[in-house]
Amino acid sequence: MNSPTPDETIARAVTALKEADGLLVTAGAGMGVDSGLPDFRGNEGMWAAYPALGRARLDFTRIANPAAFLANPRLAWGFYGHRLKLYRETRPHEGFELLQRIAAPLAHGLFVFTSNVDGQFQKAGFPEARILECHGSIHHLQCLSSACPSGIWPAAGFAPIVDEAGCLLTNAFPLCPACGGIARPNILMFDDWDWLEDRTRQQRLRIDDWLARVRRPVVIEAGAGIAIPTVRHFGERVGGTFIRINPRDAQRPRQDALVLELGALDGIRRLAGRLL
Ligand SMILES: [Zn+2]
């Protein structure tokens, strides 16, 4: 069987979306790139965005690591504080709104499953109760001490000030309300045995309940990479029509999957253009 042309792919996707009763959006770092956010694939991009980490030869796996918070909390919070500020200031691109408009007529609306910790779906107006963040969220904190019972709390009260040249937090650390120790982001990092998954577990219950009610799901996967394939695997297993939007890793997971070899915003715009 020949691969369908891009036009045929769009036409099939649009037909499926017209017949669907629920839209599952599965999204990875590629979804944020079109809002101007960096993704951390490869040292080059990472060290261009954070030159101080390049000088120290610290790659993503070593700075996104609880050990970095224990060894050098000013540096680790320099990296995460800068990102927290960046995500707060970023305006989500038009694709976020288009996805909400695509899902608006569907009986069960939409649900989002994302590995992004940036909170951009919430910022774009998606309801908190319709988002699963499988790697946690930078907008929430937990205690750096694994023995502390403080749980998870919002990062809203913490406004980081970062010396960008040195990648160092220059104001006070966010502190744990229970023990007064240094807090860390409630994000699943590398070599991380202490990440608190209570929020994600609640989100998982909600998505399972939603999926049990949807009879004709369509999955739109946008910008989900292959390095950590959690997002790709979740969407591929849902059933219904599967649409992959990816400019680089555009493999077809099964014969009837629809693949658009495009950036996230581009692909969503193509779908919306024919549907709305
Ligand atoms: Zn504590």
PDB file of C-alpha atoms and ligand atoms in Angstrom:
ATOM      1  CA  MET A   1       0.000   0.000   0.000  1.00  0.00           C
ATOM      2  CA  ASN A   2       1.388   3.384  -0.989  1.00  0.00           C
ATOM      3  CA  SER A   3       1.546   6.141   1.585  1.00  0.00           C
ATOM      4  CA  PRO A   4      -1.264   8.640   1.151  1.00  0.00           C
ATOM      5  CA  THR A   5      -0.339  12.073  -0.183  1.00  0.00           C
ATOM      6  CA  PRO A   6      -0.363  14.963   2.314  1.00  0.00           C
ATOM      7  CA  ASP A   7      -3.726  16.093   0.897  1.00  0.00           C
ATOM      8  CA  GLU A   8      -5.246  12.617   1.319  1.00  0.00           C
ATOM      9  CA  THR A   9      -3.862  12.463   4.851  1.00  0.00           C
ATOM     10  CA  ILE A  10      -5.478  15.797   5.746  1.00  0.00           C
ATOM     11  CA  ALA A  11      -8.767  14.700   4.170  1.00  0.00           C
ATOM     12  CA  ARG A  12      -8.837  11.451   6.165  1.00  0.00           C
ATOM     13  CA  ALA A  13      -7.938  13.273   9.366  1.00  0.00           C
ATOM     14  CA  VAL A  14     -10.691  15.823   8.824  1.00  0.00           C
ATOM     15  CA  THR A  15     -13.272  13.073   8.167  1.00  0.00           C
ATOM     16  CA  ALA A  16     -12.234  11.292  11.380  1.00  0.00           C
ATOM     17  CA  LEU A  17     -12.419  14.515  13.399  1.00  0.00           C
ATOM     18  CA  LYS A  18     -15.942  15.208  12.068  1.00  0.00           C
ATOM     19  CA  GLU A  19     -17.057  11.755  13.251  1.00  0.00           C
ATOM     20  CA  ALA A  20     -15.148  11.771  16.555  1.00  0.00           C
ATOM     21  CA  ASP A  21     -16.664  12.253  20.012  1.00  0.00           C
ATOM     22  CA  GLY A  22     -13.390  13.100  21.777  1.00  0.00           C
ATOM     23  CA  LEU A  23      -9.919  14.485  20.909  1.00  0.00           C
ATOM     24  CA  LEU A  24      -6.821  13.312  22.734  1.00  0.00           C
ATOM     25  CA  VAL A  25      -3.892  15.674  22.212  1.00  0.00           C
ATOM     26  CA  THR A  26      -0.523  14.088  22.985  1.00  0.00           C
ATOM     27  CA  ALA A  27       2.311  16.608  22.961  1.00  0.00           C
ATOM     28  CA  GLY A  28       6.065  16.781  23.487  1.00  0.00           C
ATOM     29  CA  ALA A  29       8.760  19.443  23.294  1.00  0.00           C
ATOM     30  CA  GLY A  30       8.102  20.109  19.600  1.00  0.00           C
ATOM     31  CA  MET A  31       4.777  21.696  20.570  1.00  0.00           C
ATOM     32  CA  GLY A  32       6.592  24.463  22.468  1.00  0.00           C
ATOM     33  CA  VAL A  33       9.240  25.151  19.829  1.00  0.00           C
ATOM     34  CA  ASP A  34       6.737  27.109  17.733  1.00  0.00           C
ATOM     35  CA  SER A  35       6.101  29.419  20.701  1.00  0.00           C
ATOM     36  CA  GLY A  36       9.830  30.162  20.654  1.00  0.00           C
ATOM     37  CA  LEU A  37      10.754  27.801  23.506  1.00  0.00           C
ATOM     38  CA  PRO A  38      14.057  25.909  23.387  1.00  0.00           C
ATOM     39  CA  ASP A  39      14.040  22.133  23.357  1.00  0.00           C
ATOM     40  CA  PHE A  40      16.918  20.383  25.030  1.00  0.00           C
ATOM     41  CA  ARG A  41      17.721  17.735  22.460  1.00  0.00           C
ATOM     42  CA  GLY A  42      21.482  17.647  22.029  1.00  0.00           C
ATOM     43  CA  ASN A  43      24.118  19.680  23.834  1.00  0.00           C
ATOM     44  CA  GLU A  44      24.440  22.309  21.124  1.00  0.00           C
ATOM     45  CA  GLY A  45      20.971  23.814  21.558  1.00  0.00           C
ATOM     46  CA  MET A  46      21.111  23.406  25.309  1.00  0.00           C
ATOM     47  CA  TRP A  47      24.498  25.118  25.664  1.00  0.00           C
ATOM     48  CA  ALA A  48      23.593  27.876  23.234  1.00  0.00           C
ATOM     49  CA  ALA A  49      20.636  28.712  25.497  1.00  0.00           C
ATOM     50  CA  TYR A  50      22.703  28.304  28.700  1.00  0.00           C
ATOM     51  CA  PRO A  51      26.377  29.143  27.925  1.00  0.00           C
ATOM     52  CA  ALA A  52      27.430  28.803  31.566  1.00  0.00           C
ATOM     53  CA  LEU A  53      26.342  25.163  31.505  1.00  0.00           C
ATOM     54  CA  GLY A  54      28.331  24.691  28.290  1.00  0.00           C
ATOM     55  CA  ARG A  55      31.465  26.090  29.932  1.00  0.00           C
ATOM     56  CA  ALA A  56      30.953  23.664  32.822  1.00  0.00           C
ATOM     57  CA  ARG A  57      30.260  20.851  30.299  1.00  0.00           C
ATOM     58  CA  LEU A  58      26.987  20.067  32.062  1.00  0.00           C
ATOM     59  CA  ASP A  59      24.546  18.366  29.709  1.00  0.00           C
ATOM     60  CA  PHE A  60      20.781  18.195  30.239  1.00  0.00           C
ATOM     61  CA  THR A  61      20.891  14.866  32.078  1.00  0.00           C
ATOM     62  CA  ARG A  62      23.292  16.263  34.678  1.00  0.00           C
ATOM     63  CA  ILE A  63      21.576  19.597  35.358  1.00  0.00           C
ATOM     64  CA  ALA A  64      18.049  18.113  35.219  1.00  0.00           C
ATOM     65  CA  ASN A  65      19.011  15.906  38.116  1.00  0.00           C
ATOM     66  CA  PRO A  66      18.316  15.978  41.865  1.00  0.00           C
ATOM     67  CA  ALA A  67      22.067  15.543  42.412  1.00  0.00           C
ATOM     68  CA  ALA A  68      22.614  18.993  40.833  1.00  0.00           C
ATOM     69  CA  PHE A  69      20.238  20.562  43.391  1.00  0.00           C
ATOM     70  CA  LEU A  70      22.160  18.924  46.240  1.00  0.00           C
ATOM     71  CA  ALA A  71      25.642  19.735  44.862  1.00  0.00           C
ATOM     72  CA  ASN A  72      25.032  23.258  43.521  1.00  0.00           C
ATOM     73  CA  PRO A  73      21.519  24.567  44.212  1.00  0.00           C
ATOM     74  CA  ARG A  74      22.319  28.113  42.962  1.00  0.00           C
ATOM     75  CA  LEU A  75      23.268  26.683  39.549  1.00  0.00           C
ATOM     76  CA  ALA A  76      20.403  24.159  39.376  1.00  0.00           C
ATOM     77  CA  TRP A  77      17.928  26.886  40.377  1.00  0.00           C
ATOM     78  CA  GLY A  78      19.629  29.229  37.894  1.00  0.00           C
ATOM     79  CA  PHE A  79      18.634  26.818  35.128  1.00  0.00           C
ATOM     80  CA  TYR A  80      15.137  26.043  36.442  1.00  0.00           C
ATOM     81  CA  GLY A  81      14.463  29.597  37.637  1.00  0.00           C
ATOM     82  CA  HIS A  82      15.282  30.938  34.189  1.00  0.00           C
ATOM     83  CA  ARG A  83      12.956  28.388  32.613  1.00  0.00           C
ATOM     84  CA  LEU A  84      10.152  29.132  35.097  1.00  0.00           C
ATOM     85  CA  LYS A  85      10.382  32.820  34.246  1.00  0.00           C
ATOM     86  CA  LEU A  86      10.570  32.086  30.511  1.00  0.00           C
ATOM     87  CA  TYR A  87       7.479  29.846  30.576  1.00  0.00           C
ATOM     88  CA  ARG A  88       5.543  32.419  32.601  1.00  0.00           C
ATOM     89  CA  GLU A  89       6.376  35.086  30.016  1.00  0.00           C
ATOM     90  CA  THR A  90       5.762  32.955  26.910  1.00  0.00           C
ATOM     91  CA  ARG A  91       2.582  33.343  24.922  1.00  0.00           C
ATOM     92  CA  PRO A  92       1.371  29.973  23.579  1.00  0.00           C
ATOM     93  CA  HIS A  93       1.205  29.894  19.771  1.00  0.00           C
ATOM     94  CA  GLU A  94      -2.006  29.855  17.769  1.00  0.00           C
ATOM     95  CA  GLY A  95      -2.018  26.027  17.519  1.00  0.00           C
ATOM     96  CA  PHE A  96      -3.197  25.767  21.121  1.00  0.00           C
ATOM     97  CA  GLU A  97      -6.316  27.792  20.384  1.00  0.00           C
ATOM     98  CA  LEU A  98      -6.959  25.899  17.141  1.00  0.00           C
ATOM     99  CA  LEU A  99      -6.915  22.575  19.000  1.00  0.00           C
ATOM    100  CA  GLN A 100      -9.549  23.902  21.401  1.00  0.00           C
ATOM    101  CA  ARG A 101     -11.677  25.041  18.470  1.00  0.00           C
ATOM    102  CA  ILE A 102     -11.288  21.660  16.736  1.00  0.00           C
ATOM    103  CA  ALA A 103     -12.490  19.901  19.913  1.00  0.00           C
ATOM    104  CA  ALA A 104     -15.295  22.339  20.767  1.00  0.00           C
ATOM    105  CA  PRO A 105     -18.082  20.515  18.841  1.00  0.00           C
ATOM    106  CA  LEU A 106     -17.099  17.044  20.139  1.00  0.00           C
ATOM    107  CA  ALA A 107     -19.412  15.461  22.741  1.00  0.00           C
ATOM    108  CA  HIS A 108     -16.550  14.739  25.177  1.00  0.00           C
ATOM    109  CA  GLY A 109     -14.270  17.619  24.201  1.00  0.00           C
ATOM    110  CA  LEU A 110     -10.561  17.035  24.603  1.00  0.00           C
ATOM    111  CA  PHE A 111      -7.882  15.769  26.947  1.00  0.00           C
ATOM    112  CA  VAL A 112      -4.154  16.517  26.842  1.00  0.00           C
ATOM    113  CA  PHE A 113      -1.342  14.091  27.662  1.00  0.00           C
ATOM    114  CA  THR A 114       2.003  15.898  27.674  1.00  0.00           C
ATOM    115  CA  SER A 115       5.589  15.443  28.790  1.00  0.00           C
ATOM    116  CA  ASN A 116       6.028  19.205  28.749  1.00  0.00           C
ATOM    117  CA  VAL A 117       6.513  20.700  32.202  1.00  0.00           C
ATOM    118  CA  ASP A 118       6.008  24.267  30.944  1.00  0.00           C
ATOM    119  CA  GLY A 119       2.308  24.756  31.748  1.00  0.00           C
ATOM    120  CA  GLN A 120       1.604  26.135  28.280  1.00  0.00           C
ATOM    121  CA  PHE A 121      -1.690  24.250  27.854  1.00  0.00           C
ATOM    122  CA  GLN A 122      -3.052  25.802  31.065  1.00  0.00           C
ATOM    123  CA  LYS A 123      -1.768  29.181  29.934  1.00  0.00           C
ATOM    124  CA  ALA A 124      -3.614  28.762  26.616  1.00  0.00           C
ATOM    125  CA  GLY A 125      -6.888  28.215  28.496  1.00  0.00           C
ATOM    126  CA  PHE A 126      -7.151  24.426  28.565  1.00  0.00           C
ATOM    127  CA  PRO A 127      -8.946  23.339  31.770  1.00  0.00           C
ATOM    128  CA  GLU A 128      -6.621  22.012  34.487  1.00  0.00           C
ATOM    129  CA  ALA A 129      -8.902  18.964  34.850  1.00  0.00           C
ATOM    130  CA  ARG A 130      -8.261  17.973  31.209  1.00  0.00           C
ATOM    131  CA  ILE A 131      -4.450  17.863  31.309  1.00  0.00           C
ATOM    132  CA  LEU A 132      -2.076  15.061  32.286  1.00  0.00           C
ATOM    133  CA  GLU A 133       1.549  16.114  32.810  1.00  0.00           C
ATOM    134  CA  CYS A 134       3.470  12.828  32.846  1.00  0.00           C
ATOM    135  CA  HIS A 135       6.745  14.467  33.917  1.00  0.00           C
ATOM    136  CA  GLY A 136       5.190  16.916  36.387  1.00  0.00           C
ATOM    137  CA  SER A 137       5.175  20.703  36.217  1.00  0.00           C
ATOM    138  CA  ILE A 138       7.692  23.485  36.757  1.00  0.00           C
ATOM    139  CA  HIS A 139       4.848  25.551  38.234  1.00  0.00           C
ATOM    140  CA  HIS A 140       4.790  23.260  41.270  1.00  0.00           C
ATOM    141  CA  LEU A 141       7.420  22.597  43.933  1.00  0.00           C
ATOM    142  CA  GLN A 142       8.330  19.848  46.371  1.00  0.00           C
ATOM    143  CA  CYS A 143      10.899  19.541  49.155  1.00  0.00           C
ATOM    144  CA  LEU A 144      14.440  18.550  48.176  1.00  0.00           C
ATOM    145  CA  SER A 145      14.517  16.263  51.222  1.00  0.00           C
ATOM    146  CA  SER A 146      12.986  12.893  50.433  1.00  0.00           C
ATOM    147  CA  ALA A 147      12.145  12.380  54.104  1.00  0.00           C
ATOM    148  CA  CYS A 148      10.000  15.529  54.350  1.00  0.00           C
ATOM    149  CA  PRO A 149       6.198  15.035  54.274  1.00  0.00           C
ATOM    150  CA  SER A 150       5.416  18.466  52.766  1.00  0.00           C
ATOM    151  CA  GLY A 151       3.900  17.169  49.505  1.00  0.00           C
ATOM    152  CA  ILE A 152       3.483  19.403  46.427  1.00  0.00           C
ATOM    153  CA  TRP A 153       2.701  23.132  46.420  1.00  0.00           C
ATOM    154  CA  PRO A 154       2.330  25.813  43.704  1.00  0.00           C
ATOM    155  CA  ALA A 155       5.416  27.813  42.665  1.00  0.00           C
ATOM    156  CA  ALA A 156       3.288  30.963  42.305  1.00  0.00           C
ATOM    157  CA  GLY A 157       4.916  32.708  45.291  1.00  0.00           C
ATOM    158  CA  PHE A 158       8.437  32.286  43.927  1.00  0.00           C
ATOM    159  CA  ALA A 159       9.800  34.917  41.506  1.00  0.00           C
ATOM    160  CA  PRO A 160      13.307  33.821  40.522  1.00  0.00           C
ATOM    161  CA  ILE A 161      16.008  36.356  39.678  1.00  0.00           C
ATOM    162  CA  VAL A 162      18.778  34.785  37.627  1.00  0.00           C
ATOM    163  CA  ASP A 163      22.243  35.967  36.652  1.00  0.00           C
ATOM    164  CA  GLU A 164      22.040  34.621  33.111  1.00  0.00           C
ATOM    165  CA  ALA A 165      25.760  34.831  32.328  1.00  0.00           C
ATOM    166  CA  GLY A 166      26.542  32.578  35.288  1.00  0.00           C
ATOM    167  CA  CYS A 167      23.234  30.648  35.247  1.00  0.00           C
ATOM    168  CA  LEU A 168      22.905  31.370  38.963  1.00  0.00           C
ATOM    169  CA  LEU A 169      19.881  32.176  41.096  1.00  0.00           C
ATOM    170  CA  THR A 170      20.653  35.448  42.874  1.00  0.00           C
ATOM    171  CA  ASN A 171      17.605  35.843  45.117  1.00  0.00           C
ATOM    172  CA  ALA A 172      16.392  33.613  47.942  1.00  0.00           C
ATOM    173  CA  PHE A 173      15.684  29.956  47.279  1.00  0.00           C
ATOM    174  CA  PRO A 174      12.084  28.794  47.389  1.00  0.00           C
ATOM    175  CA  LEU A 175      11.730  27.086  50.759  1.00  0.00           C
ATOM    176  CA  CYS A 176       9.726  24.127  51.973  1.00  0.00           C
ATOM    177  CA  PRO A 177       6.796  25.246  54.173  1.00  0.00           C
ATOM    178  CA  ALA A 178       7.165  22.160  56.382  1.00  0.00           C
ATOM    179  CA  CYS A 179      10.903  21.974  57.183  1.00  0.00           C
ATOM    180  CA  GLY A 180      12.337  25.247  55.811  1.00  0.00           C
ATOM    181  CA  GLY A 181      14.773  23.399  53.546  1.00  0.00           C
ATOM    182  CA  ILE A 182      15.360  24.195  49.873  1.00  0.00           C
ATOM    183  CA  ALA A 183      12.581  23.260  47.480  1.00  0.00           C
ATOM    184  CA  ARG A 184      12.972  21.774  43.986  1.00  0.00           C
ATOM    185  CA  PRO A 185      10.634  21.702  40.977  1.00  0.00           C
ATOM    186  CA  ASN A 186       7.990  18.958  41.042  1.00  0.00           C
ATOM    187  CA  ILE A 187       9.441  17.581  37.808  1.00  0.00           C
ATOM    188  CA  LEU A 188      10.564  14.038  37.066  1.00  0.00           C
ATOM    189  CA  MET A 189      14.292  14.476  36.441  1.00  0.00           C
ATOM    190  CA  PHE A 190      17.042  12.015  35.533  1.00  0.00           C
ATOM    191  CA  ASP A 191      18.131   9.576  38.271  1.00  0.00           C
ATOM    192  CA  ASP A 192      15.188  10.860  40.258  1.00  0.00           C
ATOM    193  CA  TRP A 193      13.754   8.484  42.861  1.00  0.00           C
ATOM    194  CA  ASP A 194      12.118  11.204  44.952  1.00  0.00           C
ATOM    195  CA  TRP A 195       9.780  12.874  42.450  1.00  0.00           C
ATOM    196  CA  LEU A 196       6.318  13.129  44.020  1.00  0.00           C
ATOM    197  CA  GLU A 197       3.789  11.856  41.509  1.00  0.00           C
ATOM    198  CA  ASP A 198       0.570  12.628  43.401  1.00  0.00           C
ATOM    199  CA  ARG A 199      -0.582  15.308  40.944  1.00  0.00           C
ATOM    200  CA  THR A 200       0.149  13.120  37.941  1.00  0.00           C
ATOM    201  CA  ARG A 201      -1.608  10.166  39.601  1.00  0.00           C
ATOM    202  CA  GLN A 202      -4.771  12.261  40.045  1.00  0.00           C
ATOM    203  CA  GLN A 203      -4.506  13.384  36.423  1.00  0.00           C
ATOM    204  CA  ARG A 204      -4.149   9.745  35.370  1.00  0.00           C
ATOM    205  CA  LEU A 205      -7.425   8.846  37.117  1.00  0.00           C
ATOM    206  CA  ARG A 206      -9.164  11.666  35.249  1.00  0.00           C
ATOM    207  CA  ILE A 207      -7.808  10.693  31.816  1.00  0.00           C
ATOM    208  CA  ASP A 208      -8.724   7.017  32.384  1.00  0.00           C
ATOM    209  CA  ASP A 209     -12.267   8.076  33.284  1.00  0.00           C
ATOM    210  CA  TRP A 210     -12.446  10.311  30.179  1.00  0.00           C
ATOM    211  CA  LEU A 211     -11.087   7.608  27.857  1.00  0.00           C
ATOM    212  CA  ALA A 212     -13.640   5.114  29.215  1.00  0.00           C
ATOM    213  CA  ARG A 213     -16.442   7.444  28.107  1.00  0.00           C
ATOM    214  CA  VAL A 214     -15.104   8.298  24.625  1.00  0.00           C
ATOM    215  CA  ARG A 215     -16.339   5.890  21.922  1.00  0.00           C
ATOM    216  CA  ARG A 216     -14.736   7.392  18.782  1.00  0.00           C
ATOM    217  CA  PRO A 217     -11.449   9.001  19.832  1.00  0.00           C
ATOM    218  CA  VAL A 218      -9.066  10.823  17.548  1.00  0.00           C
ATOM    219  CA  VAL A 219      -5.486  11.288  18.720  1.00  0.00           C
ATOM    220  CA  ILE A 220      -3.446  14.252  17.494  1.00  0.00           C
ATOM    221  CA  GLU A 221       0.179  13.800  18.482  1.00  0.00           C
ATOM    222  CA  ALA A 222       2.205  17.005  18.135  1.00  0.00           C
ATOM    223  CA  GLY A 223       5.975  17.321  18.469  1.00  0.00           C
ATOM    224  CA  ALA A 224       6.555  14.179  20.533  1.00  0.00           C
ATOM    225  CA  GLY A 225      10.123  12.890  20.197  1.00  0.00           C
ATOM    226  CA  ILE A 226      11.597   9.396  20.350  1.00  0.00           C
ATOM    227  CA  ALA A 227      14.288   9.938  23.025  1.00  0.00           C
ATOM    228  CA  ILE A 228      11.807   9.372  25.877  1.00  0.00           C
ATOM    229  CA  PRO A 229       8.839   7.788  24.074  1.00  0.00           C
ATOM    230  CA  THR A 230       6.253   7.918  26.903  1.00  0.00           C
ATOM    231  CA  VAL A 231       4.003  10.347  25.027  1.00  0.00           C
ATOM    232  CA  ARG A 232       4.202   8.471  21.719  1.00  0.00           C
ATOM    233  CA  HIS A 233       3.427   5.129  23.365  1.00  0.00           C
ATOM    234  CA  PHE A 234       0.432   6.456  25.294  1.00  0.00           C
ATOM    235  CA  GLY A 235      -1.237   7.932  22.210  1.00  0.00           C
ATOM    236  CA  GLU A 236      -0.472   4.958  19.971  1.00  0.00           C
ATOM    237  CA  ARG A 237      -2.300   2.614  22.357  1.00  0.00           C
ATOM    238  CA  VAL A 238      -5.536   4.562  22.682  1.00  0.00           C
ATOM    239  CA  GLY A 239      -7.180   3.249  19.505  1.00  0.00           C
ATOM    240  CA  GLY A 240      -9.335   5.254  17.091  1.00  0.00           C
ATOM    241  CA  THR A 241      -7.726   7.457  14.460  1.00  0.00           C
ATOM    242  CA  PHE A 242      -4.115   8.350  15.146  1.00  0.00           C
ATOM    243  CA  ILE A 243      -2.576  11.487  13.601  1.00  0.00           C
ATOM    244  CA  ARG A 244       1.153  12.107  14.058  1.00  0.00           C
ATOM    245  CA  ILE A 245       2.499  15.615  13.383  1.00  0.00           C
ATOM    246  CA  ASN A 246       6.282  15.577  13.459  1.00  0.00           C
ATOM    247  CA  PRO A 247       8.908  17.150  11.183  1.00  0.00           C
ATOM    248  CA  ARG A 248      11.693  14.699  12.092  1.00  0.00           C
ATOM    249  CA  ASP A 249      10.500  11.472  13.670  1.00  0.00           C
ATOM    250  CA  ALA A 250       7.537  10.821  11.391  1.00  0.00           C
ATOM    251  CA  GLN A 251       7.457   7.019  11.594  1.00  0.00           C
ATOM    252  CA  ARG A 252       4.076   5.356  11.034  1.00  0.00           C
ATOM    253  CA  PRO A 253       3.261   3.265  14.128  1.00  0.00           C
ATOM    254  CA  ARG A 254       0.665   1.211  12.302  1.00  0.00           C
ATOM    255  CA  GLN A 255      -0.706   0.872   8.770  1.00  0.00           C
ATOM    256  CA  ASP A 256      -3.756   3.110   9.260  1.00  0.00           C
ATOM    257  CA  ALA A 257      -1.937   5.896  11.153  1.00  0.00           C
ATOM    258  CA  LEU A 258      -1.974   9.339   9.531  1.00  0.00           C
ATOM    259  CA  VAL A 259       1.359  11.130   9.432  1.00  0.00           C
ATOM    260  CA  LEU A 260       2.064  14.771   8.663  1.00  0.00           C
ATOM    261  CA  GLU A 261       5.763  15.512   8.337  1.00  0.00           C
ATOM    262  CA  LEU A 262       5.362  19.063   9.602  1.00  0.00           C
ATOM    263  CA  GLY A 263       6.078  21.211  12.633  1.00  0.00           C
ATOM    264  CA  ALA A 264       3.352  21.240  15.291  1.00  0.00           C
ATOM    265  CA  LEU A 265       1.857  24.644  14.478  1.00  0.00           C
ATOM    266  CA  ASP A 266       2.045  24.035  10.731  1.00  0.00           C
ATOM    267  CA  GLY A 267       0.317  20.656  10.988  1.00  0.00           C
ATOM    268  CA  ILE A 268      -2.429  21.894  13.301  1.00  0.00           C
ATOM    269  CA  ARG A 269      -3.031  24.869  10.995  1.00  0.00           C
ATOM    270  CA  ARG A 270      -3.386  22.519   8.002  1.00  0.00           C
ATOM    271  CA  LEU A 271      -5.999  20.435   9.852  1.00  0.00           C
ATOM    272  CA  ALA A 272      -7.870  23.461  11.181  1.00  0.00           C
ATOM    273  CA  GLY A 273      -7.842  25.120   7.776  1.00  0.00           C
ATOM    274  CA  ARG A 274      -9.863  22.265   6.288  1.00  0.00           C
ATOM    275  CA  LEU A 275     -12.100  21.693   9.298  1.00  0.00           C
ATOM    276  CA  LEU A 276     -13.062  25.049  10.800  1.00  0.00           C
TER     277      LEU A 276
HETATM  278 ZN    ZN B   1      10.711  19.944  53.628  1.00  0.00          ZN
END
